[in-house]
PDB file of C-alpha atoms in Angstrom:
ATOM      1  CA  MET A  16     348.461 123.249 234.954  1.00 20.00           C
ATOM      2  CA  SER A  17     345.370 124.918 236.164  1.00 21.00           C
ATOM      3  CA  GLY A  18     344.741 128.074 238.044  1.00 27.00           C
ATOM      4  CA  GLY A  19     341.819 130.101 239.440  1.00 29.00           C
ATOM      5  CA  PRO A  20     338.240 129.041 240.164  1.00 30.00           C
ATOM      6  CA  SER A  21     335.937 128.054 237.403  1.00 34.00           C
ATOM      7  CA  VAL A  22     333.525 130.865 238.440  1.00 35.00           C
ATOM      8  CA  MET A  23     334.647 134.366 239.600  1.00 35.00           C
ATOM      9  CA  ARG A  24     332.042 136.133 241.641  1.00 38.00           C
ATOM     10  CA  ARG A  25     332.195 139.885 241.969  1.00 43.00           C
ATOM     11  CA  PRO A  26     331.116 141.602 244.983  1.00 43.00           C
ATOM     12  CA  PHE A  27     327.484 142.843 244.752  1.00 43.00           C
ATOM     13  CA  PHE A  28     326.957 146.364 245.781  1.00 47.00           C
ATOM     14  CA  GLU A  29     324.386 148.619 244.468  1.00 56.00           C
ATOM     15  CA  LYS A  30     322.459 147.485 241.434  1.00 68.00           C
ATOM     16  CA  SER A  31     323.627 149.019 238.160  1.00 76.00           C
ATOM     17  CA  ASN A  32     320.370 150.671 237.285  1.00 81.00           C
ATOM     18  CA  THR A  33     319.999 152.268 240.816  1.00 83.00           C
ATOM     19  CA  GLU A  34     323.859 153.195 240.694  1.00 86.00           C
ATOM     20  CA  LEU A  35     323.316 154.883 237.253  1.00 89.00           C
ATOM     21  CA  THR A  36     320.203 156.835 238.045  1.00 88.00           C
ATOM     22  CA  SER A  37     321.402 157.957 241.479  1.00 87.00           C
ATOM     23  CA  SER A  38     324.818 159.086 240.029  1.00 86.00           C
ATOM     24  CA  LEU A  39     322.976 161.019 237.233  1.00 86.00           C
ATOM     25  CA  ARG A  40     320.678 162.727 239.607  1.00 85.00           C
ATOM     26  CA  SER A  41     323.650 163.581 241.980  1.00 84.00           C
ATOM     27  CA  ASN A  42     325.746 164.692 239.179  1.00 83.00           C
ATOM     28  CA  PHE A  43     322.989 167.105 237.804  1.00 83.00           C
ATOM     29  CA  ALA A  44     322.150 168.362 241.217  1.00 78.00           C
ATOM     30  CA  ASN A  45     325.788 169.276 241.832  1.00 76.00           C
ATOM     31  CA  GLN A  46     325.738 171.579 238.779  1.00 71.00           C
ATOM     32  CA  GLN A  47     325.152 175.262 239.370  1.00 46.00           C
ATOM     33  CA  GLY A  48     321.467 175.966 238.540  1.00 51.00           C
ATOM     34  CA  SER A  49     320.677 172.549 237.579  1.00 44.00           C
ATOM     35  CA  PRO A  50     317.346 172.173 239.410  1.00 48.00           C
ATOM     36  CA  ALA A  51     314.333 173.159 237.297  1.00 48.00           C
ATOM     37  CA  GLU A  52     312.904 175.398 240.136  1.00 48.00           C
ATOM     38  CA  SER A  53     315.940 177.574 240.243  1.00 56.00           C
ATOM     39  CA  GLY A  54     314.947 179.296 237.039  1.00 62.00           C
ATOM     40  CA  VAL A  55     318.515 178.904 235.586  1.00 72.00           C
ATOM     41  CA  SER A  56     318.710 177.507 232.075  1.00 84.00           C
ATOM     42  CA  TYR A  57     320.239 174.082 231.531  1.00 89.00           C
ATOM     43  CA  LYS A  58     322.593 175.738 229.020  1.00 90.00           C
ATOM     44  CA  SER A  59     324.581 177.124 231.847  1.00 90.00           C
ATOM     45  CA  TRP A  60     325.734 173.697 232.966  1.00 90.00           C
ATOM     46  CA  THR A  61     325.794 171.636 229.759  1.00 93.00           C
ATOM     47  CA  THR A  62     327.863 171.920 226.609  1.00 94.00           C
ATOM     48  CA  GLN A  63     326.752 171.416 222.978  1.00 92.00           C
ATOM     49  CA  THR A  64     329.422 170.153 220.605  1.00 89.00           C
ATOM     50  CA  ASP A  65     328.866 168.816 216.987  1.00 86.00           C
ATOM     51  CA  GLY A  66     325.161 168.563 217.337  1.00 87.00           C
ATOM     52  CA  ALA A  67     325.481 166.532 220.738  1.00 92.00           C
ATOM     53  CA  LEU A  68     324.548 167.964 224.073  1.00 94.00           C
ATOM     54  CA  TYR A  69     326.801 166.778 226.936  1.00 93.00           C
ATOM     55  CA  VAL A  70     324.681 166.736 230.171  1.00 92.00           C
ATOM     56  CA  PRO A  71     326.441 168.049 232.320  1.00 90.00           C
ATOM     57  CA  THR A  72     329.568 169.702 230.998  1.00 89.00           C
ATOM     58  CA  HIS A  73     332.321 167.006 231.532  1.00 85.00           C
ATOM     59  CA  GLU A  74     336.053 167.009 231.659  1.00 89.00           C
ATOM     60  CA  PRO A  75     337.947 163.708 231.438  1.00 93.00           C
ATOM     61  CA  SER A  76     339.638 162.153 234.383  1.00 92.00           C
ATOM     62  CA  PRO A  77     342.844 160.379 233.074  1.00 95.00           C
ATOM     63  CA  LEU A  78     344.458 157.606 234.854  1.00 95.00           C
ATOM     64  CA  THR A  79     347.324 158.575 237.090  1.00 94.00           C
ATOM     65  CA  GLU A  80     349.633 155.645 236.748  1.00 96.00           C
ATOM     66  CA  PRO A  81     351.132 153.949 233.634  1.00 96.00           C
ATOM     67  CA  ARG A  82     348.566 152.103 231.375  1.00 96.00           C
ATOM     68  CA  GLU A  83     349.986 148.601 232.243  1.00 96.00           C
ATOM     69  CA  SER A  84     349.240 149.182 235.885  1.00 97.00           C
ATOM     70  CA  TYR A  85     345.417 148.851 235.193  1.00 98.00           C
ATOM     71  CA  ASP A  86     342.826 146.467 234.168  1.00 98.00           C
ATOM     72  CA  ILE A  87     340.125 148.387 232.440  1.00 98.00           C
ATOM     73  CA  THR A  88     336.788 146.574 231.842  1.00 97.00           C
ATOM     74  CA  VAL A  89     333.845 147.993 229.871  1.00 98.00           C
ATOM     75  CA  LYS A  90     330.364 146.751 229.630  1.00 97.00           C
ATOM     76  CA  LEU A  91     328.172 148.084 226.808  1.00 97.00           C
ATOM     77  CA  PHE A  92     324.319 147.632 227.104  1.00 96.00           C
ATOM     78  CA  TYR A  93     322.636 147.495 223.954  1.00 96.00           C
ATOM     79  CA  LEU A  94     319.093 148.758 224.663  1.00 95.00           C
ATOM     80  CA  PRO A  95     315.666 147.514 223.453  1.00 93.00           C
ATOM     81  CA  ASN A  96     313.900 148.625 220.317  1.00 92.00           C
ATOM     82  CA  ILE A  97     317.218 150.152 218.827  1.00 94.00           C
ATOM     83  CA  PRO A  98     318.122 148.685 215.296  1.00 95.00           C
ATOM     84  CA  ALA A  99     320.864 146.269 215.460  1.00 95.00           C
ATOM     85  CA  GLY A 100     322.311 148.117 212.455  1.00 95.00           C
ATOM     86  CA  ARG A 101     323.413 150.909 214.560  1.00 97.00           C
ATOM     87  CA  ARG A 102     325.510 149.078 216.921  1.00 97.00           C
ATOM     88  CA  CYS A 103     328.731 149.148 215.123  1.00 96.00           C
ATOM     89  CA  ALA A 104     328.735 152.975 215.379  1.00 97.00           C
ATOM     90  CA  HIS A 105     327.325 152.958 218.971  1.00 97.00           C
ATOM     91  CA  THR A 106     330.036 150.435 220.046  1.00 98.00           C
ATOM     92  CA  ARG A 107     332.764 152.589 218.537  1.00 97.00           C
ATOM     93  CA  GLU A 108     331.361 155.784 220.044  1.00 96.00           C
ATOM     94  CA  ALA A 109     331.137 154.209 223.507  1.00 97.00           C
ATOM     95  CA  ILE A 110     334.745 152.888 223.471  1.00 97.00           C
ATOM     96  CA  GLU A 111     335.935 156.215 222.331  1.00 96.00           C
ATOM     97  CA  LEU A 112     334.218 158.070 225.072  1.00 95.00           C
ATOM     98  CA  VAL A 113     335.836 155.600 227.635  1.00 97.00           C
ATOM     99  CA  LEU A 114     339.330 155.895 226.194  1.00 97.00           C
ATOM    100  CA  LYS A 115     339.089 159.728 226.162  1.00 96.00           C
ATOM    101  CA  GLU A 116     337.735 159.777 229.767  1.00 96.00           C
ATOM    102  CA  LEU A 117     340.672 157.545 231.020  1.00 97.00           C
ATOM    103  CA  GLY A 118     343.449 158.903 228.778  1.00 97.00           C
ATOM    104  CA  SER A 119     343.939 155.423 227.461  1.00 97.00           C
ATOM    105  CA  LYS A 120     344.560 153.850 223.963  1.00 96.00           C
ATOM    106  CA  SER A 121     342.914 150.434 224.748  1.00 97.00           C
ATOM    107  CA  ILE A 122     340.698 148.539 227.188  1.00 97.00           C
ATOM    108  CA  ASP A 123     341.296 145.047 228.574  1.00 98.00           C
ATOM    109  CA  LEU A 124     337.878 143.645 228.459  1.00 98.00           C
ATOM    110  CA  LEU A 125     334.642 144.569 226.535  1.00 98.00           C
ATOM    111  CA  ILE A 126     331.482 142.824 227.508  1.00 98.00           C
ATOM    112  CA  VAL A 127     328.246 143.386 225.656  1.00 97.00           C
ATOM    113  CA  GLY A 128     324.855 142.836 226.835  1.00 96.00           C
ATOM    114  CA  PHE A 129     322.069 142.152 224.321  1.00 96.00           C
ATOM    115  CA  PRO A 130     318.387 143.159 224.890  1.00 93.00           C
ATOM    116  CA  GLY A 131     315.898 140.528 225.866  1.00 89.00           C
ATOM    117  CA  ILE A 132     318.296 138.019 227.313  1.00 89.00           C
ATOM    118  CA  SER A 133     317.945 136.899 230.882  1.00 83.00           C
ATOM    119  CA  PHE A 134     319.854 133.857 232.184  1.00 83.00           C
ATOM    120  CA  ASP A 135     317.902 131.258 233.790  1.00 73.00           C
ATOM    121  CA  ALA A 136     319.607 128.613 235.907  1.00 68.00           C
ATOM    122  CA  ASP A 137     316.495 126.428 235.887  1.00 63.00           C
ATOM    123  CA  ASP A 138     316.779 126.042 232.046  1.00 63.00           C
ATOM    124  CA  GLU A 139     320.372 124.905 232.311  1.00 64.00           C
ATOM    125  CA  ASP A 140     319.623 122.186 234.797  1.00 53.00           C
ATOM    126  CA  SER A 141     316.638 121.021 232.621  1.00 48.00           C
ATOM    127  CA  ASP A 142     318.974 120.265 229.593  1.00 44.00           C
ATOM    128  CA  LEU A 143     317.126 122.900 227.543  1.00 42.00           C
ATOM    129  CA  GLU A 144     317.687 122.277 223.862  1.00 42.00           C
ATOM    130  CA  ASP A 145     316.773 125.819 222.682  1.00 45.00           C
ATOM    131  CA  PRO A 146     317.268 129.137 224.315  1.00 45.00           C
ATOM    132  CA  PRO A 147     314.181 130.608 226.079  1.00 45.00           C
ATOM    133  CA  SER A 148     312.044 132.909 223.768  1.00 43.00           C
ATOM    134  CA  ALA A 149     311.805 135.542 226.482  1.00 43.00           C
ATOM    135  CA  PRO A 150     313.255 136.683 229.933  1.00 43.00           C
ATOM    136  CA  GLN A 151     311.858 134.182 232.623  1.00 42.00           C
ATOM    137  CA  SER A 152     312.566 136.338 235.485  1.00 40.00           C
ATOM    138  CA  THR A 153     314.043 139.561 236.701  1.00 43.00           C
ATOM    139  CA  SER A 154     316.391 140.909 239.442  1.00 43.00           C
ATOM    140  CA  GLU A 155     314.700 142.748 242.203  1.00 42.00           C
ATOM    141  CA  GLY A 156     314.450 146.379 241.513  1.00 53.00           C
ATOM    142  CA  CYS A 157     315.027 145.967 237.822  1.00 64.00           C
ATOM    143  CA  GLU A 158     312.478 147.146 235.152  1.00 59.00           C
ATOM    144  CA  GLU A 159     313.195 144.690 232.470  1.00 57.00           C
ATOM    145  CA  SER A 160     312.213 144.938 228.723  1.00 56.00           C
ATOM    146  CA  GLU A 161     309.348 143.008 227.202  1.00 70.00           C
ATOM    147  CA  VAL A 162     311.220 142.416 223.967  1.00 79.00           C
ATOM    148  CA  PRO A 163     312.177 138.883 223.004  1.00 84.00           C
ATOM    149  CA  PRO A 164     315.689 137.937 222.590  1.00 86.00           C
ATOM    150  CA  GLU A 165     317.345 138.358 219.202  1.00 91.00           C
ATOM    151  CA  ASP A 166     318.168 135.457 216.941  1.00 94.00           C
ATOM    152  CA  ILE A 167     321.689 134.168 216.865  1.00 96.00           C
ATOM    153  CA  GLU A 168     322.377 135.518 213.467  1.00 96.00           C
ATOM    154  CA  THR A 169     321.553 139.213 214.444  1.00 96.00           C
ATOM    155  CA  MET A 170     323.984 138.910 217.664  1.00 97.00           C
ATOM    156  CA  ALA A 171     326.611 137.305 215.431  1.00 97.00           C
ATOM    157  CA  MET A 172     326.555 140.335 213.025  1.00 96.00           C
ATOM    158  CA  THR A 173     327.154 142.596 216.050  1.00 97.00           C
ATOM    159  CA  TRP A 174     329.903 140.474 217.119  1.00 98.00           C
ATOM    160  CA  LYS A 175     331.583 141.012 213.841  1.00 97.00           C
ATOM    161  CA  SER A 176     332.034 144.642 214.702  1.00 96.00           C
ATOM    162  CA  LEU A 177     333.576 143.739 217.997  1.00 98.00           C
ATOM    163  CA  GLU A 178     336.012 141.374 216.426  1.00 98.00           C
ATOM    164  CA  LYS A 179     337.065 144.404 214.263  1.00 97.00           C
ATOM    165  CA  LEU A 180     337.821 146.478 217.417  1.00 97.00           C
ATOM    166  CA  HIS A 181     339.828 143.563 218.726  1.00 98.00           C
ATOM    167  CA  SER A 182     341.764 143.335 215.474  1.00 97.00           C
ATOM    168  CA  GLU A 183     342.554 147.076 215.677  1.00 97.00           C
ATOM    169  CA  GLY A 184     344.110 146.557 219.078  1.00 96.00           C
ATOM    170  CA  LEU A 185     341.381 148.722 220.849  1.00 97.00           C
ATOM    171  CA  VAL A 186     340.090 145.746 222.842  1.00 98.00           C
ATOM    172  CA  SER A 187     342.136 142.809 224.183  1.00 98.00           C
ATOM    173  CA  LYS A 188     339.382 140.439 225.252  1.00 98.00           C
ATOM    174  CA  LEU A 189     335.628 140.162 224.281  1.00 98.00           C
ATOM    175  CA  GLY A 190     332.840 138.869 226.526  1.00 98.00           C
ATOM    176  CA  ILE A 191     329.010 138.393 226.255  1.00 97.00           C
ATOM    177  CA  ALA A 192     326.421 138.246 228.970  1.00 95.00           C
ATOM    178  CA  GLU A 193     323.547 136.025 230.122  1.00 94.00           C
ATOM    179  CA  PHE A 194     324.398 133.238 227.658  1.00 95.00           C
ATOM    180  CA  GLY A 195     323.355 129.554 228.640  1.00 94.00           C
ATOM    181  CA  VAL A 196     324.810 126.464 227.254  1.00 95.00           C
ATOM    182  CA  ALA A 197     322.278 126.277 224.218  1.00 94.00           C
ATOM    183  CA  ARG A 198     322.524 129.742 223.172  1.00 95.00           C
ATOM    184  CA  LEU A 199     326.408 129.795 223.584  1.00 96.00           C
ATOM    185  CA  GLU A 200     326.934 126.580 221.523  1.00 97.00           C
ATOM    186  CA  LYS A 201     325.015 128.166 218.623  1.00 97.00           C
ATOM    187  CA  PHE A 202     326.678 131.481 218.978  1.00 97.00           C
ATOM    188  CA  LEU A 203     330.165 130.075 218.981  1.00 98.00           C
ATOM    189  CA  GLU A 204     329.722 128.606 215.461  1.00 97.00           C
ATOM    190  CA  HIS A 205     329.456 132.118 214.092  1.00 97.00           C
ATOM    191  CA  THR A 206     332.479 133.551 215.689  1.00 97.00           C
ATOM    192  CA  THR A 207     335.987 134.070 214.535  1.00 97.00           C
ATOM    193  CA  ILE A 208     337.194 135.309 217.971  1.00 98.00           C
ATOM    194  CA  LYS A 209     335.480 133.428 220.845  1.00 97.00           C
ATOM    195  CA  PRO A 210     334.352 135.277 223.922  1.00 98.00           C
ATOM    196  CA  SER A 211     336.769 135.151 226.718  1.00 98.00           C
ATOM    197  CA  VAL A 212     334.143 135.810 229.426  1.00 97.00           C
ATOM    198  CA  ASN A 213     330.456 135.032 229.770  1.00 97.00           C
ATOM    199  CA  GLN A 214     328.939 137.113 232.503  1.00 94.00           C
ATOM    200  CA  ILE A 215     325.850 135.922 234.133  1.00 92.00           C
ATOM    201  CA  ASN A 216     323.267 137.074 236.722  1.00 87.00           C
ATOM    202  CA  VAL A 217     322.500 134.088 238.979  1.00 72.00           C
ATOM    203  CA  ARG A 218     320.017 136.301 241.157  1.00 66.00           C
ATOM    204  CA  ASP A 219     318.914 134.755 244.284  1.00 55.00           C
ATOM    205  CA  CYS A 220     320.025 131.253 243.846  1.00 57.00           C
ATOM    206  CA  CYS A 221     323.794 131.970 243.877  1.00 63.00           C
ATOM    207  CA  VAL A 222     324.508 128.631 242.008  1.00 78.00           C
ATOM    208  CA  VAL A 223     325.951 128.382 238.549  1.00 85.00           C
ATOM    209  CA  PRO A 224     324.525 125.290 236.788  1.00 88.00           C
ATOM    210  CA  LYS A 225     327.109 122.515 236.514  1.00 92.00           C
ATOM    211  CA  PRO A 226     326.356 122.082 232.653  1.00 94.00           C
ATOM    212  CA  LEU A 227     327.379 125.680 232.127  1.00 94.00           C
ATOM    213  CA  ILE A 228     330.501 125.437 234.235  1.00 95.00           C
ATOM    214  CA  LEU A 229     331.634 122.355 232.320  1.00 97.00           C
ATOM    215  CA  TYR A 230     330.984 123.812 228.900  1.00 97.00           C
ATOM    216  CA  ALA A 231     332.585 127.090 229.669  1.00 97.00           C
ATOM    217  CA  LYS A 232     335.716 125.298 230.879  1.00 97.00           C
ATOM    218  CA  GLN A 233     335.666 123.092 227.880  1.00 97.00           C
ATOM    219  CA  GLN A 234     335.605 126.281 225.629  1.00 97.00           C
ATOM    220  CA  GLN A 235     338.079 128.191 227.972  1.00 97.00           C
ATOM    221  CA  ILE A 236     335.532 130.807 228.693  1.00 98.00           C
ATOM    222  CA  GLU A 237     335.662 132.420 232.041  1.00 97.00           C
ATOM    223  CA  LEU A 238     332.368 132.698 233.919  1.00 95.00           C
ATOM    224  CA  LEU A 239     331.681 135.858 235.884  1.00 93.00           C
ATOM    225  CA  THR A 240     328.682 136.822 237.926  1.00 88.00           C
ATOM    226  CA  HIS A 241     327.161 140.247 237.972  1.00 84.00           C
ATOM    227  CA  ASN A 242     324.152 142.321 239.321  1.00 82.00           C
ATOM    228  CA  ASP A 243     323.294 144.332 236.192  1.00 84.00           C
ATOM    229  CA  CYS A 244     319.822 144.992 234.771  1.00 82.00           C
ATOM    230  CA  THR A 245     319.190 144.059 231.233  1.00 74.00           C
ATOM    231  CA  ASN A 246     317.165 147.155 230.656  1.00 81.00           C
ATOM    232  CA  ILE A 247     319.383 149.512 232.534  1.00 91.00           C
ATOM    233  CA  LEU A 248     317.842 152.804 231.710  1.00 92.00           C
ATOM    234  CA  PRO A 249     314.160 152.725 230.782  1.00 91.00           C
ATOM    235  CA  ARG A 250     312.866 155.593 228.664  1.00 91.00           C
ATOM    236  CA  GLY A 251     310.425 156.668 231.307  1.00 93.00           C
ATOM    237  CA  THR A 252     313.180 156.878 233.918  1.00 93.00           C
ATOM    238  CA  LEU A 253     315.441 159.070 231.688  1.00 93.00           C
ATOM    239  CA  ARG A 254     312.541 161.376 230.959  1.00 93.00           C
ATOM    240  CA  GLN A 255     311.948 161.745 234.655  1.00 92.00           C
ATOM    241  CA  ILE A 256     315.562 162.567 235.332  1.00 93.00           C
ATOM    242  CA  LEU A 257     315.815 165.164 232.606  1.00 93.00           C
ATOM    243  CA  GLY A 258     312.307 166.612 233.209  1.00 92.00           C
ATOM    244  CA  SER A 259     311.050 169.467 235.329  1.00 84.00           C
ATOM    245  CA  GLY A 260     309.215 167.607 238.000  1.00 79.00           C
ATOM    246  CA  ASP A 261     310.508 166.378 241.435  1.00 76.00           C
ATOM    247  CA  ASN A 262     314.079 165.490 241.230  1.00 77.00           C
ATOM    248  CA  GLY A 263     314.228 166.446 237.566  1.00 86.00           C
ATOM    249  CA  SER A 264     317.071 168.436 236.052  1.00 89.00           C
ATOM    250  CA  GLY A 265     315.010 170.843 233.901  1.00 90.00           C
ATOM    251  CA  VAL A 266     316.598 169.866 230.701  1.00 92.00           C
ATOM    252  CA  LEU A 267     313.320 168.872 228.924  1.00 93.00           C
ATOM    253  CA  ALA A 268     310.623 171.525 228.475  1.00 92.00           C
ATOM    254  CA  SER A 269     307.327 171.621 230.315  1.00 89.00           C
ATOM    255  CA  GLU A 270     304.527 173.955 231.007  1.00 86.00           C
ATOM    256  CA  SER A 271     306.585 175.426 234.013  1.00 84.00           C
ATOM    257  CA  ASN A 272     309.794 175.274 232.092  1.00 86.00           C
ATOM    258  CA  THR A 273     309.429 176.750 228.680  1.00 87.00           C
ATOM    259  CA  GLY A 274     313.193 177.254 228.233  1.00 89.00           C
ATOM    260  CA  GLY A 275     313.970 173.439 228.156  1.00 92.00           C
ATOM    261  CA  LEU A 276     314.307 171.184 225.037  1.00 94.00           C
ATOM    262  CA  ASN A 277     311.120 170.268 223.330  1.00 94.00           C
ATOM    263  CA  GLY A 278     310.602 166.702 222.533  1.00 93.00           C
ATOM    264  CA  ASP A 279     311.006 163.277 224.192  1.00 93.00           C
ATOM    265  CA  VAL A 280     314.299 161.308 224.715  1.00 95.00           C
ATOM    266  CA  ALA A 281     314.932 157.621 223.711  1.00 95.00           C
ATOM    267  CA  PRO A 282     317.955 155.941 225.257  1.00 96.00           C
ATOM    268  CA  GLN A 283     320.301 154.503 222.710  1.00 96.00           C
ATOM    269  CA  TRP A 284     322.989 152.647 224.793  1.00 96.00           C
ATOM    270  CA  VAL A 285     324.739 152.701 228.170  1.00 96.00           C
ATOM    271  CA  VAL A 286     328.275 151.936 228.907  1.00 96.00           C
ATOM    272  CA  LYS A 287     329.880 151.127 232.356  1.00 95.00           C
ATOM    273  CA  TYR A 288     333.616 151.384 232.794  1.00 96.00           C
ATOM    274  CA  THR A 289     336.004 150.323 235.642  1.00 96.00           C
ATOM    275  CA  ALA A 290     339.687 150.977 235.999  1.00 97.00           C
ATOM    276  CA  VAL A 291     341.294 148.774 238.646  1.00 97.00           C
ATOM    277  CA  VAL A 292     344.879 149.100 239.805  1.00 97.00           C
ATOM    278  CA  LYS A 293     346.182 145.468 239.255  1.00 95.00           C
ATOM    279  CA  ASP A 294     348.636 145.181 242.162  1.00 93.00           C
ATOM    280  CA  ARG A 295     346.304 146.671 244.869  1.00 92.00           C
ATOM    281  CA  GLY A 296     342.981 145.692 243.572  1.00 92.00           C
ATOM    282  CA  VAL A 297     341.656 149.197 244.014  1.00 93.00           C
ATOM    283  CA  VAL A 298     339.091 150.764 241.743  1.00 94.00           C
ATOM    284  CA  GLU A 299     340.514 154.103 240.735  1.00 95.00           C
ATOM    285  CA  ASN A 300     338.100 155.170 238.193  1.00 94.00           C
ATOM    286  CA  LYS A 301     334.547 154.015 237.437  1.00 94.00           C
ATOM    287  CA  GLY A 302     331.544 155.527 235.865  1.00 93.00           C
ATOM    288  CA  TYR A 303     328.781 155.458 233.196  1.00 93.00           C
ATOM    289  CA  PHE A 304     328.024 157.150 229.860  1.00 95.00           C
ATOM    290  CA  ALA A 305     324.488 157.136 228.568  1.00 95.00           C
ATOM    291  CA  VAL A 306     323.462 158.422 225.189  1.00 96.00           C
ATOM    292  CA  ALA A 307     319.880 159.301 224.228  1.00 96.00           C
ATOM    293  CA  GLU A 308     318.303 160.738 221.074  1.00 96.00           C
ATOM    294  CA  LEU A 309     315.886 163.802 221.310  1.00 95.00           C
ATOM    295  CA  ARG A 310     312.806 163.188 219.171  1.00 91.00           C
ATOM    296  CA  ASP A 311     309.726 165.247 218.414  1.00 85.00           C
ATOM    297  CA  GLU A 312     306.766 164.262 220.583  1.00 68.00           C
TER     298      GLU A 312
END
């Protein structure tokens, strides 16, 4: 017996990078005294706990119905130029933040996006033997990274930490993003728990290559489409949001804002979460968490 289409398409609304930065700016602007020009310190609308600064102060929004009523999907973006050795801790931190936010003990699907990977449908149709060495194109409005994709062994090491979360019952299913047939074949050789989902960005062509559809079906991997950017939160964008210029929140110090934090910010990871009520298909809770490190300039 068979059921459901080979490829499930999600409706494309606002691009993830635009959605994230817009929500950050809106959230900061809604805080009392957050604009830098107001002269009110960022300390009045942020909270510092265990060496971490929460911008802004945040209270969880637990789900209102029983846990079994929801499908909870989390996508974790590993960002460029962050050592792969940090990912085990970063992944657990991201999951714990989402679980606390939703008042849940587990999530249904965790998808991870590795830096430097960009799906190219033309490569699939040309029977490429090896994965591309760098992103071939970008989605409109996305500031993609210049870093080359990682080798399969490095990604496989990260995957082992995800398999551990699965074995602990924190995550029911695991998924990856932007893998074509060549990369997927090599990656599966290193996995104990295969990805249940491969999420790809088909951009303007809207056509999923047949070789990928056939291979995913053979491996029982569900194909999903998405509209996310690989480099969802560039360093310059975050500095602008936290800075003291136009549309800045005044968290970082400047000549006109000596009460802010001194230094520069380096994004570490971003996580996107969605809780959908199963029987109604309604998104009850959706949001992002972004973590950055404050460094001396």
